[in-house]
PDB file of C-alpha atoms in Angstrom:
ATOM      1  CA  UNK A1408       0.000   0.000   0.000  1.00 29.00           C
ATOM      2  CA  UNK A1409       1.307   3.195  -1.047  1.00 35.00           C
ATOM      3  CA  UNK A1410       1.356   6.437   1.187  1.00 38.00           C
ATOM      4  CA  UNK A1411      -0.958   8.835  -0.215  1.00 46.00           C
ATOM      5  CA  UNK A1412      -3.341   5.212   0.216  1.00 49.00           C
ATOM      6  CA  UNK A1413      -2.807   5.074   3.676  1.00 51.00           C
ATOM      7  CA  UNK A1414      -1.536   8.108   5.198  1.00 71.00           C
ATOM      8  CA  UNK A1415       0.407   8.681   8.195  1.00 88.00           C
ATOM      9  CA  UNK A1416      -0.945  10.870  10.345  1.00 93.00           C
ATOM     10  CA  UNK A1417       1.369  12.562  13.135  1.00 95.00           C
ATOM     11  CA  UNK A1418       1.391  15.419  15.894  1.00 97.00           C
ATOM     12  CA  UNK A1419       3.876  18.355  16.062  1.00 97.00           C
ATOM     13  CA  UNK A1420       3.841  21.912  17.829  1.00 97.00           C
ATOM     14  CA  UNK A1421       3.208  24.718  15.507  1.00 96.00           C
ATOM     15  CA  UNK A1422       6.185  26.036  13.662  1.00 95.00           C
ATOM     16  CA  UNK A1423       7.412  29.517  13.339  1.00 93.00           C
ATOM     17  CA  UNK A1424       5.923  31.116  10.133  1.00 93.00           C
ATOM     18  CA  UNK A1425       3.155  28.379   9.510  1.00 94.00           C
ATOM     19  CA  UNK A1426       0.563  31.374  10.304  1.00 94.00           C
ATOM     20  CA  UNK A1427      -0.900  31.784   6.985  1.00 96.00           C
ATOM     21  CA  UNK A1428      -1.087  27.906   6.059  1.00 96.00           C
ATOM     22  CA  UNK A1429      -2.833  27.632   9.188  1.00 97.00           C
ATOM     23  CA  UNK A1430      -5.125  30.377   8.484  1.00 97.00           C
ATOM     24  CA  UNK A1431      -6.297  28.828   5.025  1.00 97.00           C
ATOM     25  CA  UNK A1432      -7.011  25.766   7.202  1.00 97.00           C
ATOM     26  CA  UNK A1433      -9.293  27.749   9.421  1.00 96.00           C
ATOM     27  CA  UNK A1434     -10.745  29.378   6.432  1.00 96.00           C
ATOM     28  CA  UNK A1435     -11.077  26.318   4.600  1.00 95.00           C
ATOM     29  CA  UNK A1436     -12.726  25.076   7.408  1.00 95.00           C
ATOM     30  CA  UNK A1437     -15.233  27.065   7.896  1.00 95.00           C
ATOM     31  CA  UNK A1438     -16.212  27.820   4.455  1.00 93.00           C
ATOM     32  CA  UNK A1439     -16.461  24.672   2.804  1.00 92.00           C
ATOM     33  CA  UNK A1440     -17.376  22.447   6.472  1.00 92.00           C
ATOM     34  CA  UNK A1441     -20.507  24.337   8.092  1.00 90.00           C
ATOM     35  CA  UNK A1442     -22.364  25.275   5.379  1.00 77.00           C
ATOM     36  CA  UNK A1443     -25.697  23.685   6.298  1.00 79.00           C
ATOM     37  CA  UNK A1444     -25.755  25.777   9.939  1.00 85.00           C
ATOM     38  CA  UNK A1445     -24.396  28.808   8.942  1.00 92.00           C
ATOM     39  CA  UNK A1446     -25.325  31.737   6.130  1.00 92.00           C
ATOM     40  CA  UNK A1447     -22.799  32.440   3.705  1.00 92.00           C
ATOM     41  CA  UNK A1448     -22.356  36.222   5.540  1.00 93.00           C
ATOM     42  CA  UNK A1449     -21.803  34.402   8.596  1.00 92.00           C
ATOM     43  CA  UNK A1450     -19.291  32.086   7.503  1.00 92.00           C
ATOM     44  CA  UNK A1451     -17.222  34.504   5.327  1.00 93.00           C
ATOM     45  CA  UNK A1452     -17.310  37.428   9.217  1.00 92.00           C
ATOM     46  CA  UNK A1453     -16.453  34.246  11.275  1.00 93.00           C
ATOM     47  CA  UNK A1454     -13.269  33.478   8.335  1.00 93.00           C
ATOM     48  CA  UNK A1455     -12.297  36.904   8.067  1.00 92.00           C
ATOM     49  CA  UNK A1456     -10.960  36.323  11.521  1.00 90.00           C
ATOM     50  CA  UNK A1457      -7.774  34.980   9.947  1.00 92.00           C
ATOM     51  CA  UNK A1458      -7.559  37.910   7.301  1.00 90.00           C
ATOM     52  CA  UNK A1459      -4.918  39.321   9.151  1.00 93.00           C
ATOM     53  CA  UNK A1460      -2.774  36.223   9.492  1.00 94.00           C
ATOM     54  CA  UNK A1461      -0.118  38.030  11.550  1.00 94.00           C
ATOM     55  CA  UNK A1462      -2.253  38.400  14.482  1.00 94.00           C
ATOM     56  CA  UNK A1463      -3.741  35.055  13.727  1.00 95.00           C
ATOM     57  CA  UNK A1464      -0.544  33.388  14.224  1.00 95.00           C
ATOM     58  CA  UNK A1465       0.332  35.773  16.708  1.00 95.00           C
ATOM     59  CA  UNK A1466      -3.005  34.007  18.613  1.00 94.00           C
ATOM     60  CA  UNK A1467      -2.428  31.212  18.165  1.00 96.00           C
ATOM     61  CA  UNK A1468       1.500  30.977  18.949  1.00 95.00           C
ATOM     62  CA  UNK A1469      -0.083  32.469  22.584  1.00 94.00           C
ATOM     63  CA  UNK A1470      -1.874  29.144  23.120  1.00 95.00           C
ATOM     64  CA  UNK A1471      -0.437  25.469  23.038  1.00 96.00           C
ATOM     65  CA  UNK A1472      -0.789  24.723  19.370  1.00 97.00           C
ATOM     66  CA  UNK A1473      -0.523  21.555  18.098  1.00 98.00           C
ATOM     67  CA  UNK A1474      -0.743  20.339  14.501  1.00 98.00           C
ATOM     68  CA  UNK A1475      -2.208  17.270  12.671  1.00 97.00           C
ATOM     69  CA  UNK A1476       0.168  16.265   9.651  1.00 96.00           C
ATOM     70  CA  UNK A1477      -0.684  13.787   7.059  1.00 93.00           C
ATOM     71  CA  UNK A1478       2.276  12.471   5.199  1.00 90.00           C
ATOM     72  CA  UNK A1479       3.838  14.933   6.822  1.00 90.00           C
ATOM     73  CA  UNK A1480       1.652  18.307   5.751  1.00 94.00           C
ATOM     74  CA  UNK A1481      -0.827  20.387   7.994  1.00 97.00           C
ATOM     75  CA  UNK A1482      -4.278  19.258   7.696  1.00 97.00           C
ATOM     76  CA  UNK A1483      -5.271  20.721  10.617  1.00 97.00           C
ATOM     77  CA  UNK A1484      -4.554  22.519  14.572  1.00 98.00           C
ATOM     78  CA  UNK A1485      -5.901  22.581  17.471  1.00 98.00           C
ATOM     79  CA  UNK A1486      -4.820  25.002  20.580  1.00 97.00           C
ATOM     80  CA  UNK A1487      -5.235  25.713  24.245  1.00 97.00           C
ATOM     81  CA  UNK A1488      -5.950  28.745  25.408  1.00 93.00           C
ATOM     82  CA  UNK A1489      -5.487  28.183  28.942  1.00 88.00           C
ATOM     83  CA  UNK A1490      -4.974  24.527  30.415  1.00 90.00           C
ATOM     84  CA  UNK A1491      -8.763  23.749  30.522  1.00 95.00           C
ATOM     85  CA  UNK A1492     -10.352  25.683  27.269  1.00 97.00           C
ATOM     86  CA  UNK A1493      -9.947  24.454  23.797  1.00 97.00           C
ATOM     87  CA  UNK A1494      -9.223  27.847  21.764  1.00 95.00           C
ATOM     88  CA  UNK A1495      -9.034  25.628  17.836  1.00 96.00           C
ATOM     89  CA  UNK A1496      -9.668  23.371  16.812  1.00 97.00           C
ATOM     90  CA  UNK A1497     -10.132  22.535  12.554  1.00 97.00           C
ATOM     91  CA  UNK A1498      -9.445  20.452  10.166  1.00 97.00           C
ATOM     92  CA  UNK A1499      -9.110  20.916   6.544  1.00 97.00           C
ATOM     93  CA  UNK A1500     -11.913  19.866   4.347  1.00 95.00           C
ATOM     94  CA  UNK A1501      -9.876  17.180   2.649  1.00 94.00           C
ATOM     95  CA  UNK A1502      -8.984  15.520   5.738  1.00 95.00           C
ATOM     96  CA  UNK A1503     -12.196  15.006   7.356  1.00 92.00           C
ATOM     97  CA  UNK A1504     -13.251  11.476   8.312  1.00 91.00           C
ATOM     98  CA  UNK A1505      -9.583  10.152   8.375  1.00 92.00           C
ATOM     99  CA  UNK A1506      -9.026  10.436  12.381  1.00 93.00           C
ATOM    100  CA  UNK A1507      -7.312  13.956  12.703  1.00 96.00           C
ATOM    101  CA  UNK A1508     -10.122  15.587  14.360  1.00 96.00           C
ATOM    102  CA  UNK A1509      -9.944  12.877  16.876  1.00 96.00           C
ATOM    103  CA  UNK A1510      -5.847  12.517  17.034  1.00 96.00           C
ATOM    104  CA  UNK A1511      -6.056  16.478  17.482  1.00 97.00           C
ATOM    105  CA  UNK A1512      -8.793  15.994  20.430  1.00 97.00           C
ATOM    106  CA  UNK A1513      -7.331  13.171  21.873  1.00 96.00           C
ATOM    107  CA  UNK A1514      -4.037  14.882  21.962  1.00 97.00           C
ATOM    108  CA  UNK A1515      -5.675  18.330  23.638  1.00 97.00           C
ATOM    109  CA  UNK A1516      -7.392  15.906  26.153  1.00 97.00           C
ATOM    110  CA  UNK A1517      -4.344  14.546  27.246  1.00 96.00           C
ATOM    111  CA  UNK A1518      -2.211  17.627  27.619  1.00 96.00           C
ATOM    112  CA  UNK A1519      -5.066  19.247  29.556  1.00 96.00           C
ATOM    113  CA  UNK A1520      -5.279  16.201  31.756  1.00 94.00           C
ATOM    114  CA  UNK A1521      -1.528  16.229  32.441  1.00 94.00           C
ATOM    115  CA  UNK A1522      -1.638  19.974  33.347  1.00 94.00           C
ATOM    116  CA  UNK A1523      -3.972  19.197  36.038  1.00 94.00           C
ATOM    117  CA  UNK A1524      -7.368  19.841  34.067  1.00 95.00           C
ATOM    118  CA  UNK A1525     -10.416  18.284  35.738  1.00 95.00           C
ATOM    119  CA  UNK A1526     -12.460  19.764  33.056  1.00 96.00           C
ATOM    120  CA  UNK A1527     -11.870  20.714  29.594  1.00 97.00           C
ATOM    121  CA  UNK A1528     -13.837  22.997  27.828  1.00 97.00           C
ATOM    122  CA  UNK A1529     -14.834  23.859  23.982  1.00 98.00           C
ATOM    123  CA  UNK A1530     -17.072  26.679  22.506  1.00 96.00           C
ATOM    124  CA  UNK A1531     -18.371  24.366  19.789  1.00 95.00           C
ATOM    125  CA  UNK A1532     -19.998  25.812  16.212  1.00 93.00           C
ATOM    126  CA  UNK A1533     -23.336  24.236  15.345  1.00 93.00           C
ATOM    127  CA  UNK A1534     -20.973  22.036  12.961  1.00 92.00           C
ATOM    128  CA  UNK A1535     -18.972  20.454  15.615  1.00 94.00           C
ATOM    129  CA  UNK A1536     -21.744  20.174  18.193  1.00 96.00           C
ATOM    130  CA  UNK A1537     -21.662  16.352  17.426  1.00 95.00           C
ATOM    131  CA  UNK A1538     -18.335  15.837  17.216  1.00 96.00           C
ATOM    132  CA  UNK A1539     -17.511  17.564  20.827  1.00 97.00           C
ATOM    133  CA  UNK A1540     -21.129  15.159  21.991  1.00 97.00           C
ATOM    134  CA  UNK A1541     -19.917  12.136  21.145  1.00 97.00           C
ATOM    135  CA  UNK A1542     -16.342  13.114  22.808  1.00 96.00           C
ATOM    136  CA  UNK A1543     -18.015  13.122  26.571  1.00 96.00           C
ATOM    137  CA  UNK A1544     -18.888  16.342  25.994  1.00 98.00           C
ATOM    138  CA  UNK A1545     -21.970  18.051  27.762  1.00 97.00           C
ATOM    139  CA  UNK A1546     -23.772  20.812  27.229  1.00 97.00           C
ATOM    140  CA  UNK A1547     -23.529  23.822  29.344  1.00 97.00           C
ATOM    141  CA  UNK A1548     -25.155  27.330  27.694  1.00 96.00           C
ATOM    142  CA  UNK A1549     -25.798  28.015  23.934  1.00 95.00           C
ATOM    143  CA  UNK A1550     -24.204  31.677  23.165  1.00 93.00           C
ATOM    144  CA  UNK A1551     -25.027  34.302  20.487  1.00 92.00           C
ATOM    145  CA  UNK A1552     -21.293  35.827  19.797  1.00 88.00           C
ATOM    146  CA  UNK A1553     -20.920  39.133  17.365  1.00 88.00           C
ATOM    147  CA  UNK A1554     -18.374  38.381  14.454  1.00 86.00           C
ATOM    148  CA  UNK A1555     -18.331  41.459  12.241  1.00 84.00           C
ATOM    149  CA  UNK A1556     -21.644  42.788  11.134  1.00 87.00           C
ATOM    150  CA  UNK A1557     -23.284  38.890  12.172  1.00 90.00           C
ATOM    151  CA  UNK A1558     -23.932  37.021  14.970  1.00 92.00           C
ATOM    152  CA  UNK A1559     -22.977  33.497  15.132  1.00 91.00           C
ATOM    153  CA  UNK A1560     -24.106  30.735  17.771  1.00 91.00           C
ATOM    154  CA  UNK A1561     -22.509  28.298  19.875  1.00 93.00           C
ATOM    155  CA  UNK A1562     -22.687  26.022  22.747  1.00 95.00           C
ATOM    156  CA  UNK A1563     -20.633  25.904  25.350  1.00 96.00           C
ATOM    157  CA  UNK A1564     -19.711  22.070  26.278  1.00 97.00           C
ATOM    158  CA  UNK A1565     -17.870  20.358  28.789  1.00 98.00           C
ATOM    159  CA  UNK A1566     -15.648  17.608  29.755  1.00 97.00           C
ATOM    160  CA  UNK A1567     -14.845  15.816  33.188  1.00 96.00           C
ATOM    161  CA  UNK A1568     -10.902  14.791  32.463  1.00 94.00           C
ATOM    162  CA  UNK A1569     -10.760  13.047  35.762  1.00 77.00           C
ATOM    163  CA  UNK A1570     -12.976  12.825  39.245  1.00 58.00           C
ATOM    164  CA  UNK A1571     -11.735  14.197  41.768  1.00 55.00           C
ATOM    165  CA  UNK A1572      -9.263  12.394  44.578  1.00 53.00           C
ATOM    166  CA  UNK A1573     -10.457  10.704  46.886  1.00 38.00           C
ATOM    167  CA  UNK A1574      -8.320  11.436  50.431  1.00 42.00           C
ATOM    168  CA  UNK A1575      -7.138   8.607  52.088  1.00 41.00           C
TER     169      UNK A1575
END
């Protein structure tokens, strides 16, 4: 079996100047990925948050960024923003349904957990509602946020990482 048959898929931190390749992911994302729960003006105000890829990268090199590689290019990132909230997390529309939204999740899950995270949380889209759900992932408010001239809505969801101790 050849490699572009069977990719490998592989983890990495995010890598000086890989900004604006990320950014196309995010806007490839969105664009082409949530059509049936968002407008067309929605999706193209929620993109245009990665116009100006400078401070895009400039975000996202603030968080813990990770990157999903197949066959060794970006297909996708996730981040978090603090040890318990997932800022990213996308993949691009050519790698969907071949595991990298759940090595990316899996991998944030982890990292979370090992940084002392009893809960993680996610603002997910409408689009990844189900993805996040079947995850562990409960519920918690749905939220109206402003993104340019339109408002887009989400739902805050959580995940318990671990119970807590028990004291002996």
């Amino acid at each position: 079996m050849n490699a572009e048959a069977n990719p490998q898929l592989a983890l990495r931190p995010m890598l000086p100047g890989e900004g604006p390749l990320l950014a196309e992911i995010f806007r490839a994302s969105i664009m082409e990925l949530t059509g049936d729960e968002y407008e067309t003006e929605q999706r193209e105000a929620w993109a245009a948050a990665a116009g100006d890829e400078a401070a895009f990268a400039e975000r996202l090199a603030g968080h813990t960024t990770i990157v999903a590689t197949m066959s060794r290019s970006p297909v996708g990132f996730a981040s978090l923003e603090a040890d318990d909230r997932i800022g990213f997390l996308y993949v691009h529309p050519a790698a969907v349904e071949r595991g990298v939204g759940t090595l990316l999740a899996d991998a944030l899950e982890k990292i979370a957990g090992g940084r002392g995270a009893n809960d993680l949380s996610v603002d997910a889209s409408d689009s990844a509602y189900d993805f996040f759900s079947k995850r562990g992932y409960a519920a918690q408010q749905r939220n109206s946020v402003a993104c340019g001239d339109e408002w887009l809505s989400n739902t805050t969801m959580k995940k318990t990482l671990k119970g807590p101790e028990t004291v002996q």
